Coordinates of C-alpha atoms in Angstrom, one line a residue:
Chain A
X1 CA -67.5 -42.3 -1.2
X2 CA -69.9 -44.4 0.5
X3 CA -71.5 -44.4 4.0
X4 CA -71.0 -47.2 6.1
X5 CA -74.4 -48.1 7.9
X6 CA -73.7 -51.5 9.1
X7 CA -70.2 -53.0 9.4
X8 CA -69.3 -56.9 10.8
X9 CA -65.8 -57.8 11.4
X10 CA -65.2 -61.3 11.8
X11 CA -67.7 -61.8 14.2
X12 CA -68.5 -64.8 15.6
X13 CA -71.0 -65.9 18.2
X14 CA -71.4 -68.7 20.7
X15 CA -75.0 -70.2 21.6
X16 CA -75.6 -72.5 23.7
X17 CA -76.7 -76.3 22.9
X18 CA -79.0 -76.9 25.6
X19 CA -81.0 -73.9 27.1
X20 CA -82.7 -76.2 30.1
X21 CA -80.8 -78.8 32.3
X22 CA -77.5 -76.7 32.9
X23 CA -78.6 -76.6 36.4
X24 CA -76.5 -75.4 38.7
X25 CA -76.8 -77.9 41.5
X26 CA -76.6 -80.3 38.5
X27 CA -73.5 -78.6 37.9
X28 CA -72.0 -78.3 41.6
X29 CA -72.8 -82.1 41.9
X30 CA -71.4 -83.7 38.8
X31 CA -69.5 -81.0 37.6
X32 CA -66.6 -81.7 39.1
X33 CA -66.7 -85.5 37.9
X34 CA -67.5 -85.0 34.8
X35 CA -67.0 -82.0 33.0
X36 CA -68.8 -81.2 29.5
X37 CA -66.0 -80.3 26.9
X38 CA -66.9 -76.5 26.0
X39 CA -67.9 -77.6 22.1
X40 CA -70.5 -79.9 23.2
X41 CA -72.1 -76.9 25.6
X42 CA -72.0 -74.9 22.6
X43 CA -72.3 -74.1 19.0
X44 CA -70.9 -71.7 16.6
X45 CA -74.1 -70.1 15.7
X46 CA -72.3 -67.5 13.7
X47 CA -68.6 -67.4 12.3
X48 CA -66.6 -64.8 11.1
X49 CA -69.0 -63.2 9.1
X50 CA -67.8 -60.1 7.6
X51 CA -70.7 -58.0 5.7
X52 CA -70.9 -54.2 5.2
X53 CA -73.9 -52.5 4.6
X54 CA -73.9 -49.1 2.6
X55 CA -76.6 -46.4 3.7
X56 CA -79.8 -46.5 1.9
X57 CA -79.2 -50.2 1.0
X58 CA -81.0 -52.9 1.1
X59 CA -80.0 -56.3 2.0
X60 CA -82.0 -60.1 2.2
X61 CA -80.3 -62.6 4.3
X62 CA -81.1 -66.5 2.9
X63 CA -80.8 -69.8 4.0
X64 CA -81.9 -72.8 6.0
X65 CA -83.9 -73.0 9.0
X66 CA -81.1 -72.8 12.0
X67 CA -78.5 -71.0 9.8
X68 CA -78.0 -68.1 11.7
X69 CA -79.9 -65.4 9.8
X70 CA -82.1 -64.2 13.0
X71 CA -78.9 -63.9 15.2
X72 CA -76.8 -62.2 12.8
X73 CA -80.0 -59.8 13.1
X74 CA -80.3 -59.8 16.7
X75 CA -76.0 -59.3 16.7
X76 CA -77.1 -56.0 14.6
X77 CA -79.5 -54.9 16.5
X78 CA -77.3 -55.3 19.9
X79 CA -79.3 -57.7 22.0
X80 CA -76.4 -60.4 21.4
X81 CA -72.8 -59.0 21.5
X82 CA -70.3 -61.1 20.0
X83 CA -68.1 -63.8 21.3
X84 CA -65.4 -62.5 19.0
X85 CA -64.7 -59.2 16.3
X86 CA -66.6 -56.6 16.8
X87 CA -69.5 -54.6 15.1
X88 CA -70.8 -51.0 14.3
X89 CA -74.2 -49.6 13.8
X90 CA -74.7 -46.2 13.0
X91 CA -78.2 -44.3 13.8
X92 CA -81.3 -45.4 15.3
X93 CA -81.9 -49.3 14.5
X94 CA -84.8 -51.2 14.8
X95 CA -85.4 -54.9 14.6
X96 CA -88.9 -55.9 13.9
X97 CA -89.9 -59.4 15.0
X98 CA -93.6 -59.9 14.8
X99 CA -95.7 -57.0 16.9
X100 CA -96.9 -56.0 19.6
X101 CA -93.3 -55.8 21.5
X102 CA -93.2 -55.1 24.9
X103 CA -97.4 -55.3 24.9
X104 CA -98.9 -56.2 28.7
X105 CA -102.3 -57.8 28.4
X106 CA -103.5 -55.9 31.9
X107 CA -102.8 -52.7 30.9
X108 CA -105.1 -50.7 28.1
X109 CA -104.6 -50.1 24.4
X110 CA -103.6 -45.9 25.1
X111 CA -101.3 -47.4 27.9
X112 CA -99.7 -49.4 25.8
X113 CA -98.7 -47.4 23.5
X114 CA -97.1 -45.4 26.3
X115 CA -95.0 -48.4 27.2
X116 CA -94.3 -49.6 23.8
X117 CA -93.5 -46.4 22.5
X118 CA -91.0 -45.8 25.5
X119 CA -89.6 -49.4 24.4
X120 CA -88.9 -48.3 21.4
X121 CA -86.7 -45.3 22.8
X122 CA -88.9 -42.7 22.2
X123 CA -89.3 -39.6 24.6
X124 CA -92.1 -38.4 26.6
X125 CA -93.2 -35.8 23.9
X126 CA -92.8 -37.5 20.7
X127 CA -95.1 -40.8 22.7
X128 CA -97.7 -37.8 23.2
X129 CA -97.3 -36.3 19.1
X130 CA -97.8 -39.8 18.4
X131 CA -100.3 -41.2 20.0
X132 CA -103.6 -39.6 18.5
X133 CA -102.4 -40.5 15.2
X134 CA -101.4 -44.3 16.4
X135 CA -105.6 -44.7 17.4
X136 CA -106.3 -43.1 14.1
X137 CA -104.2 -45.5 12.0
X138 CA -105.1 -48.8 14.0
X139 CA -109.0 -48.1 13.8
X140 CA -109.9 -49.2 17.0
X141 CA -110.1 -46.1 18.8
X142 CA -113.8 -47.1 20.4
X143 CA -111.7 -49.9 22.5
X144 CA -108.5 -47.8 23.0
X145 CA -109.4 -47.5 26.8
X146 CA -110.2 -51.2 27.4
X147 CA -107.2 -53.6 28.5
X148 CA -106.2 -55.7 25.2
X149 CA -106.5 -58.6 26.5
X150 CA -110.6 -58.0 25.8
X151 CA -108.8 -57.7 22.0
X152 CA -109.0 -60.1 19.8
X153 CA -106.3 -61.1 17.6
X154 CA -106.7 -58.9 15.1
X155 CA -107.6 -56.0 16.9
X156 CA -103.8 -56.3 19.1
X157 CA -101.8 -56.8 15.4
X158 CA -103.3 -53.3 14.2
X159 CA -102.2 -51.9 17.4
X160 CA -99.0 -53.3 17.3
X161 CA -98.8 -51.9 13.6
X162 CA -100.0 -48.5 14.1
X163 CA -97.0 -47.8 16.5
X164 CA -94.0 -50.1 14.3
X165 CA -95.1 -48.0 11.2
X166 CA -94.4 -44.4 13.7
X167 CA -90.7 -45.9 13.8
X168 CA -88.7 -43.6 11.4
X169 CA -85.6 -45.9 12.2
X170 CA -82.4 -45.5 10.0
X171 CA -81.9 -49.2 10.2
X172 CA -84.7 -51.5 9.9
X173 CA -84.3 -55.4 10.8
X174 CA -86.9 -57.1 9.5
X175 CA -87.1 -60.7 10.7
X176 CA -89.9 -62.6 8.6
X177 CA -92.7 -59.7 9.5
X178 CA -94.5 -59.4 6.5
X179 CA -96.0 -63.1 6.7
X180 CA -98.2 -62.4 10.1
X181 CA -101.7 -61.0 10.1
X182 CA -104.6 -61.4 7.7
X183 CA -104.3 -60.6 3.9
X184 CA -105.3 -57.0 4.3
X185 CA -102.7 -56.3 7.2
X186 CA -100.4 -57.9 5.0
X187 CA -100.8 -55.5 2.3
X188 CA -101.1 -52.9 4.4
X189 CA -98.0 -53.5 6.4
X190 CA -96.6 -54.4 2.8
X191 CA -97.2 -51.3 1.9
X192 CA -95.2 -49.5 4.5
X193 CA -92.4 -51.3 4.9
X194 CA -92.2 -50.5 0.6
X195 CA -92.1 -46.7 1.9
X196 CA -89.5 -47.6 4.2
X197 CA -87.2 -49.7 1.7
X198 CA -87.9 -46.9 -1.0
X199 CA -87.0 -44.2 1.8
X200 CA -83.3 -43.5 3.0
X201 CA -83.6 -46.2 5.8
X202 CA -80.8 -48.8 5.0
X203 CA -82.5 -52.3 5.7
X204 CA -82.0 -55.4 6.4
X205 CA -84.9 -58.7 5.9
X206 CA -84.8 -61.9 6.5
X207 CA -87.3 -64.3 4.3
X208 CA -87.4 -67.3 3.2
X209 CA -89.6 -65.7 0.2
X210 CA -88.0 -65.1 -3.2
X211 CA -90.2 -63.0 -5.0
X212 CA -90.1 -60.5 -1.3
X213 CA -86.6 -60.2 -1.5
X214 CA -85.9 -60.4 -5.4
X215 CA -88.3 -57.1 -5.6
X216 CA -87.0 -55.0 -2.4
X217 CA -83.1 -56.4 -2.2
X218 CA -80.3 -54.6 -3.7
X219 CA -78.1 -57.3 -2.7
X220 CA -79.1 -60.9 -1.1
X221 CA -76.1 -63.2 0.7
X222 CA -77.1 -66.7 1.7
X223 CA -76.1 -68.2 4.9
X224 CA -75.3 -71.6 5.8
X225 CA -73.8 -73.1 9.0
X226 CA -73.3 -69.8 10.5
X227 CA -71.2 -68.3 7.7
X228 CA -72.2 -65.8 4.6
X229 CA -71.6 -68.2 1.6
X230 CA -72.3 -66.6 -1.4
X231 CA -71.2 -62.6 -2.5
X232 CA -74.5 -60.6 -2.5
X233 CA -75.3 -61.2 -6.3
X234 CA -79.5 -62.3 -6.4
X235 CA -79.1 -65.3 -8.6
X236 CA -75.9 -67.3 -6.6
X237 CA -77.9 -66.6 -3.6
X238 CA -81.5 -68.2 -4.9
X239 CA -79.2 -70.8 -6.7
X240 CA -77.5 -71.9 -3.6
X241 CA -81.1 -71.7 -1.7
X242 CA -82.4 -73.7 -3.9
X243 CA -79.6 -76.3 -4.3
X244 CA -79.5 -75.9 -0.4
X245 CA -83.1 -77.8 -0.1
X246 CA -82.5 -80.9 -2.0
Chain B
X1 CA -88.1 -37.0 16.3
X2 CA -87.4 -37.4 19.9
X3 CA -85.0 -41.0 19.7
X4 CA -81.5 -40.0 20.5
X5 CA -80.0 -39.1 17.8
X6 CA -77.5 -40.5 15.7
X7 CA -76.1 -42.8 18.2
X8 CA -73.2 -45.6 17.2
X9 CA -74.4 -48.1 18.7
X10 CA -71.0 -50.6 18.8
X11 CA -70.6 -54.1 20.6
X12 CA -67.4 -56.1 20.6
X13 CA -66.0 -58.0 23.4
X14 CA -65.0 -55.5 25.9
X15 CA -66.5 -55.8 29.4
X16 CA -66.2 -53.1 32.1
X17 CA -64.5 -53.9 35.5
X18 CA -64.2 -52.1 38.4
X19 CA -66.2 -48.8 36.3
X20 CA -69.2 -51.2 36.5
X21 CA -71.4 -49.9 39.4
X22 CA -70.9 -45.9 37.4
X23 CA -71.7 -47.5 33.8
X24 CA -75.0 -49.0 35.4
X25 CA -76.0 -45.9 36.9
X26 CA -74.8 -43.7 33.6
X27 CA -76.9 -46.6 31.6
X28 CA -79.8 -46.0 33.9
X29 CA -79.6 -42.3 34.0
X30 CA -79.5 -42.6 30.5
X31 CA -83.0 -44.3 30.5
X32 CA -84.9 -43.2 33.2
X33 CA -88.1 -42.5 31.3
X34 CA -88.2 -45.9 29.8
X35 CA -87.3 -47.2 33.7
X36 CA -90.2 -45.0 34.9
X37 CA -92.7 -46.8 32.2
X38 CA -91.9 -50.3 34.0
X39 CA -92.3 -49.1 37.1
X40 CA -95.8 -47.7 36.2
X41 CA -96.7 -50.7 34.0
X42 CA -96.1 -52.5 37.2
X43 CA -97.8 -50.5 39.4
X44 CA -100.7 -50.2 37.1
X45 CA -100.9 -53.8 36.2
X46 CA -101.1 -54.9 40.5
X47 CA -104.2 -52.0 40.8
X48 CA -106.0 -51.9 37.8
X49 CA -107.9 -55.3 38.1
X50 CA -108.5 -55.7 41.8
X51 CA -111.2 -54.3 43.8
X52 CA -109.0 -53.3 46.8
X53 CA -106.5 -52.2 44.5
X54 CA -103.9 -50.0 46.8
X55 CA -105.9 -52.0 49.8
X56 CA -103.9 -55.1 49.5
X57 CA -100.7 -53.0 49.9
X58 CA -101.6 -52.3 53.0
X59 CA -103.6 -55.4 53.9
X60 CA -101.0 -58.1 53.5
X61 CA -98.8 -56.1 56.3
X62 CA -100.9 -55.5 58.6
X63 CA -102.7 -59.1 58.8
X64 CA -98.9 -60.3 59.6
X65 CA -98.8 -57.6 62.1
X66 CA -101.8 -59.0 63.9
X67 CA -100.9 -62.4 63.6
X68 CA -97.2 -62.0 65.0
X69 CA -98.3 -59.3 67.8
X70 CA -101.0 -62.6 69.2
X71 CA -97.9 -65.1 68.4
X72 CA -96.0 -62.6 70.3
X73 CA -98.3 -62.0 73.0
X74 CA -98.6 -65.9 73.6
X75 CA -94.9 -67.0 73.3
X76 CA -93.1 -63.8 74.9
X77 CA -93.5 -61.1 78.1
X78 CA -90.9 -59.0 77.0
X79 CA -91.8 -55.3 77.1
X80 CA -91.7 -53.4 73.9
X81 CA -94.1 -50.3 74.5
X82 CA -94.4 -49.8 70.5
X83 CA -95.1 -53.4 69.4
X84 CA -97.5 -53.0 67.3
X85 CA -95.2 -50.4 65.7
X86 CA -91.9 -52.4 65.6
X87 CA -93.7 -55.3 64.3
X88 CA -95.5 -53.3 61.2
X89 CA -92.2 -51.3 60.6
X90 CA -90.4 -54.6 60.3
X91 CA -92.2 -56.5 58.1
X92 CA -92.6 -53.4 56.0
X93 CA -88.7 -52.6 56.2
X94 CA -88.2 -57.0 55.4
X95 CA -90.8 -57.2 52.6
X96 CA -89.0 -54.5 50.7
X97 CA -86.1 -56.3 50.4
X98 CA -87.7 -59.5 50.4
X99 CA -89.5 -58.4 47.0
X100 CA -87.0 -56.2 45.6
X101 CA -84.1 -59.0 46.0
X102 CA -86.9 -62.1 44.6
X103 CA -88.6 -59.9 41.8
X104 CA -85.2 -59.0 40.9
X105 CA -84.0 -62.7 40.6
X106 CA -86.9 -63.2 37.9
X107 CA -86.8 -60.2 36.0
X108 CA -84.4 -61.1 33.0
X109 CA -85.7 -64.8 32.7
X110 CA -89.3 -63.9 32.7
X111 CA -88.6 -61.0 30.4
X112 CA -87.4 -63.0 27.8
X113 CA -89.8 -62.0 24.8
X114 CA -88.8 -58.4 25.4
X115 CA -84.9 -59.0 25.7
X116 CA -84.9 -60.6 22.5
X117 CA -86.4 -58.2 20.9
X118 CA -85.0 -54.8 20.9
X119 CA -82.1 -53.7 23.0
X120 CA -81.4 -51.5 26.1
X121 CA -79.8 -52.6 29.0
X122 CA -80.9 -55.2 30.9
X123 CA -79.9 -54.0 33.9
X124 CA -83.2 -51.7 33.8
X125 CA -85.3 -54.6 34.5
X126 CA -83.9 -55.2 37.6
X127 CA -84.5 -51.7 38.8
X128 CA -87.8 -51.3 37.3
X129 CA -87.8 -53.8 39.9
X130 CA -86.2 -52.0 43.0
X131 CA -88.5 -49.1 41.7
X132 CA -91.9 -50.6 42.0
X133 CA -91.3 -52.1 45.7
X134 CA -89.7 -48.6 47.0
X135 CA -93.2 -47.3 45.3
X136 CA -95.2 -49.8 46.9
X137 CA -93.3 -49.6 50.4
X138 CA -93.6 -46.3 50.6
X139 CA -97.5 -46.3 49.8
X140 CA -97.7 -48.7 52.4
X141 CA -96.1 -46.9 54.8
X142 CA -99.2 -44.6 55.5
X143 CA -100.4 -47.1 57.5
X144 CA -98.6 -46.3 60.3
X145 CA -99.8 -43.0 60.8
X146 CA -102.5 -43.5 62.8
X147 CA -100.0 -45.8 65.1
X148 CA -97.5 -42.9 65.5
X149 CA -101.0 -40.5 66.3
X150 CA -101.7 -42.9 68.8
X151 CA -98.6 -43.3 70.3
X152 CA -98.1 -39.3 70.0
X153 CA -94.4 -40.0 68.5
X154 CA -93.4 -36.7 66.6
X155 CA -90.9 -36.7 63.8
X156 CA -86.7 -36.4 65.5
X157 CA -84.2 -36.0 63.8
X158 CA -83.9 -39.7 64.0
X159 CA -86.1 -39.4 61.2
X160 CA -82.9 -39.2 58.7
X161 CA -82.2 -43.1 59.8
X162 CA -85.2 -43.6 57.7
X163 CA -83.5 -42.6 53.9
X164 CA -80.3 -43.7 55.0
X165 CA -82.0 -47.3 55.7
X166 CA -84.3 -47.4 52.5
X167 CA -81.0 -46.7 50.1
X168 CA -79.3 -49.4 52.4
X169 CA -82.0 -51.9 51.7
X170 CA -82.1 -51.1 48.0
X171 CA -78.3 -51.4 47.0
X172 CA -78.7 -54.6 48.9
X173 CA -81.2 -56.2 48.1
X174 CA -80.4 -55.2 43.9
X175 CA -76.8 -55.7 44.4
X176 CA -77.9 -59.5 45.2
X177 CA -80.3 -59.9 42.5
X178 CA -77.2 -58.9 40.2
X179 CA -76.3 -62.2 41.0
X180 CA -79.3 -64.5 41.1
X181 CA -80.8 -62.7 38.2
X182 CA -78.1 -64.1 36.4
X183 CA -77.3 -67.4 37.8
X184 CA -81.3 -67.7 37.4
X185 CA -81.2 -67.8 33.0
X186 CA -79.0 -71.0 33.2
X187 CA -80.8 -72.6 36.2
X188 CA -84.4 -72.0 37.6
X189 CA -83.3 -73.8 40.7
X190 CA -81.9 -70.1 41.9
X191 CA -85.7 -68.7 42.6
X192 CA -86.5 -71.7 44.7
X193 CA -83.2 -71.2 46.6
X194 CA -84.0 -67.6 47.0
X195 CA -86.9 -68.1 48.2
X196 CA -86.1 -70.8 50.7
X197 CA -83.4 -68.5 51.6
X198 CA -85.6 -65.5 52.4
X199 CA -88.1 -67.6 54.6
X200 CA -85.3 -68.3 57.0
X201 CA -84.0 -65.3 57.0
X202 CA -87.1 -63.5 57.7
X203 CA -87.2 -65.6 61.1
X204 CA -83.7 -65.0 61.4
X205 CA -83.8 -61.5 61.2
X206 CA -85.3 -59.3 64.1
X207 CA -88.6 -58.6 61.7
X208 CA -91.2 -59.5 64.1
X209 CA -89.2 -59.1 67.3
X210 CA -87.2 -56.5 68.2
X211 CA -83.2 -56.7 68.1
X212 CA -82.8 -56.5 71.6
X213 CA -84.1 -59.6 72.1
X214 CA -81.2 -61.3 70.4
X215 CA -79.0 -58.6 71.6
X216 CA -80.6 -58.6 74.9
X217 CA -78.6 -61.6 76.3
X218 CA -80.5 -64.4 75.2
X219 CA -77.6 -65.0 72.6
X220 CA -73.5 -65.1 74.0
X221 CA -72.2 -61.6 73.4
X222 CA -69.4 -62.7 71.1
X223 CA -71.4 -63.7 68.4
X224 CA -73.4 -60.3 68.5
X225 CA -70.9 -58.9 66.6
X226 CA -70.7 -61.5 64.0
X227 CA -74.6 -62.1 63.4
X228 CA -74.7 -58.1 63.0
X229 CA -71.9 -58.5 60.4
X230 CA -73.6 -61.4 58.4
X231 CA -77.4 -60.3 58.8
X232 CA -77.4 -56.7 57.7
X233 CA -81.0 -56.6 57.6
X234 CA -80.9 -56.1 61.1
X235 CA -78.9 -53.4 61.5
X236 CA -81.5 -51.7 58.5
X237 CA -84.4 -52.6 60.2
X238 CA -83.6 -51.0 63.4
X239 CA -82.5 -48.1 61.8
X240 CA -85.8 -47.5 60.8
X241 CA -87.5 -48.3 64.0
X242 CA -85.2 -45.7 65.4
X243 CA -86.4 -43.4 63.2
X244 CA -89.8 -43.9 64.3
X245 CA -89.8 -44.1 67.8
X246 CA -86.5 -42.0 68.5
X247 CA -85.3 -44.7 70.2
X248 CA -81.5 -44.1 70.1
X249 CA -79.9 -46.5 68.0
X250 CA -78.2 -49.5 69.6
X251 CA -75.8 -50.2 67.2
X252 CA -72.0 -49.8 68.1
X253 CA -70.2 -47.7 65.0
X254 CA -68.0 -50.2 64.0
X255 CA -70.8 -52.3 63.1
X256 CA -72.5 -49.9 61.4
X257 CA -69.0 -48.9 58.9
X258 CA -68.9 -52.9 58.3
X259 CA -72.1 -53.5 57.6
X260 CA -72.8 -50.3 54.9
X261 CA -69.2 -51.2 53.9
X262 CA -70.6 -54.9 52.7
X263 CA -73.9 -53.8 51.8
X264 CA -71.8 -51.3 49.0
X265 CA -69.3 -53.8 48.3
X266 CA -71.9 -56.8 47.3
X267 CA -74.1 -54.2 45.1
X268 CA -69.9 -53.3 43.7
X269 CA -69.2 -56.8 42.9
X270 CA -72.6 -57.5 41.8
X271 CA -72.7 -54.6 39.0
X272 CA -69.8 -55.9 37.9
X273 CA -70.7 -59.6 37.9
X274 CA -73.8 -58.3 35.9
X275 CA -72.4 -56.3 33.5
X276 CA -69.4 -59.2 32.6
X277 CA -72.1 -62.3 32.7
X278 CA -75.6 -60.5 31.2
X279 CA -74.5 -60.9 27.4
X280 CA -73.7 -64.5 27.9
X281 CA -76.9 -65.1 30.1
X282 CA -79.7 -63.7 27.6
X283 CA -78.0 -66.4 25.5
X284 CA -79.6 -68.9 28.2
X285 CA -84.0 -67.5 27.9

């Protein structure tokens, strides 16, 4: 028998159409007179998507800019709960979506590994275990007592990266991470998130890049319109991405 | 490692009711070390660039003070032996609120990069929030040392008013932010109104005057009872003076049970406003 990592049940999720101009005095004013019917305030973003994700799998979500793949991430990683069904996440989940989370430009590079470490849900002690060998790995241990915003670009994605690749989550969420950064923080991160995916951690990636999920997927589902369209097989999902752009 | 371990983390559409306010504080027990990070981030972030640095905390009061005991001394010849005192201990007492309810409306909307990033409960941000000002308040208060040197007051046991008061303030001034934090995602009208709101309330309340000049006569003693009721700021305020100067406290009991009463009941209704509307609302950064 299998574990269960990830399960969705028929979940479906509400967003809304337009994020500015719902004023409220707007509202209290015409509101009254003329009241917006519910489906033009809002979309299905996702609908009923069932998916469940063994432990130690790998997954690729597919599809279309707007299709729902980064909020059937954020739904797994509990920042939006559901409008309807429900879902289950068992162990420690991540979602990585670029770097640097949680990073404030005042405060200096030691400090914010304090902050972003804490974030990230770790504890006092582990922060302290970690942090010697987050300077070692991001290089830049001259500067580490400087606030990043004297950083430059570079400097704040090695940071970022030093303390994402301390993460020993059980489920990852990767949203499109492996396209920031120059080429050798590509490889590097690359080369990380490969020991990740080759380790017990079940994942999950979005990417609109075949050849990234083709070599790390076990299984790939393309999404359209909110729903999971095809049945995890590689080839139906690049088929119907590729039919999906013409 | 140190991350909780093997948690199930499980969302469906279930909302708390009336266990709100005991989930929020289970939720922030739960975090307190990442709620201790934001409040240092904050506090770091105000001192760590300026010159002045814990100056300003202190500053900002005490120019008011100055400026309202002249304004005072002009436009009034009531006798108030610790003015100075009462006026400092206001606005000290009133900008704790006043921040702690108006940081608290931003919070979730101007943490939107964080929120949609990785989870924990967003409540956290609002008392990250009441935190840093309680911090800051009560770094400030050192200032009146000296004044309470100078006017020889020793420590009563009025001095217990002075907790009592500062919890008030909080569960007050966060129980309100439960709202406006909310309302705030879907329309950035709220922060205006909150701060329009607080203006006239700050003149409204007895920040820079005592309370017994509203008390005192000047207003018909049938609406004592009703401004006491709608402006619980005033009751908090004197509290506080009371604890000071061990001036007894002129507040009738009643008035005190009806005002905690509210105070608790709009930080009751507010948790669970918060906890039914915040999934919906991070929808809106």
């Amino acid at each position: 028998m299998k574990d269960i990592a990830i399960s969705i049940n028929e979940v479906a999720l509400d967003y809304p159409r337009k994020k500015k101009g719902v004023g409220l005095l707007r509202e209290i004013i015409t509101g009254r007179i003329k009241k917006t019917p519910r489906k033009d305030r809002w979309f299905r973003a996702l609908n009923g998507i069932n998916l469940e994700v063994n432990r130690g799998e790998v997954i690729g979500l597919m599809g279309p800019n707007g299709s729902g793949k980064s909020t059937l991430l954020r739904v797994m990683a509990g920042i939006y709960a559901p409008d309807e069904g429900s879902i289950e996440v068992e162990g420690r989940i991540t979602l990585l979506a670029g770097i640097g989370t949680g990073f404030n430009q005042d405060l200096t590079g030691r400090e914010n590994i304090k902050l972003s470490g804490s974030i990230f849900g770790f504890d006092q002690k582990s922060i302290q275990e970690m942090e010697e060998g987050i300077i070692e790995f991001s290089g830049i241990r001259e500067f580490i007592d400087d606030p990043i915003r004297t950083y430059s670009a570079g400097m704040r994605a090695r940071l970022g990266f030093a303390i994402i690749s301390n993460l020993e989550p059980d489920v990852l969420l990767l949203d499109e991470v492996m396209s920031v950064g120059d080429h050798e923080f590509r490889k590097k991160s690359r080369a990380r998130i490969d020991e990740l995916v080759q380790g017990d951690a079940t994942v999950v990636i979005v990417s609109h890049s075949k050849s990234i999920l083709k070599s790390m997927c076990d299984k790939v589902y393309g999404i359209r319109e909110g729903k999971i369209v095809t049945d995890g097989e590689l080839e139906s999902a690049f088929e119907f991405y590729e039919s999906d752009k013409e | 490692m140190g991350v909780s371990e093997n948690k199930v983390l499980r969302r469906d559409g279930s909302l708390p009711f009336l266990s709100a306010p005991f989930k929020i504080i289970r939720n922030l027990y739960d975090n307190r070390q990442l709620l201790k990070h934001f409040i240092g981030r904050d506090l770091k972030v105000r001192y760590h660039n300026s010159i002045l640095g814990y100056g300003w905390s202190v500053l900002e009061p005490l120019a008011l003070t100055v400026t309202f005991y002249i304004l005072f001394a002009i436009l009034s010849d009531s006798e108030d032996p610790y003015r100075p005192l009462t006026i400092l201990l206001g606005i000290l007492a009133w900008s704790l609120f006043a921040k702690t309810f108006s940081n608290g409306t931003t919070c979730i909307q101007r943490s939107s990069s964080l929120i949609k990033r990785v989870y924990f409960p967003r409540e956290i941000f609002i008392f990250s929030k009441s935190g840093f000002n309680m911090v800051q308040f009560l770094l400030s208060l050192l200032v009146i040392i000296p004044l309470l040197i100078h006017y020889d007051l020793m420590p009563s046991k009025q001095i217990l008013l002075l907790p009592v008061a500062l919890v008030m303030i909080l569960i007050l001034a966060t129980g309100l932010a439960f709202f406006t934090s909310i309302l705030q995602t879907k329309a950035r009208d709220i922060e205006h109104m909150v701060t329009i709101g607080l203006r006239i309330s700050f003149y409204l309340s007895p920040v820079f005057y005592p309370l017994e000049m509203i008390t005192g006569g000047r207003i018909p003693s049938q609406y004592i009872g009703a401004y006491l009721i709608i402006n619980p700021m005033a009751t908090y305020i004197t509290m506080i003076r009371s604890a000071f100067t061990g001036a007894p406290l002129d507040i009738p009991t009643t008035n005190l049970i009806i005002t905690f009463t509210s105070t608790i009941a709009i930080f009751w209704m507010g948790a669970i406003y918060f906890m039914r509307k915040e999934r919906k609302a991070v929808k809106f950064i």
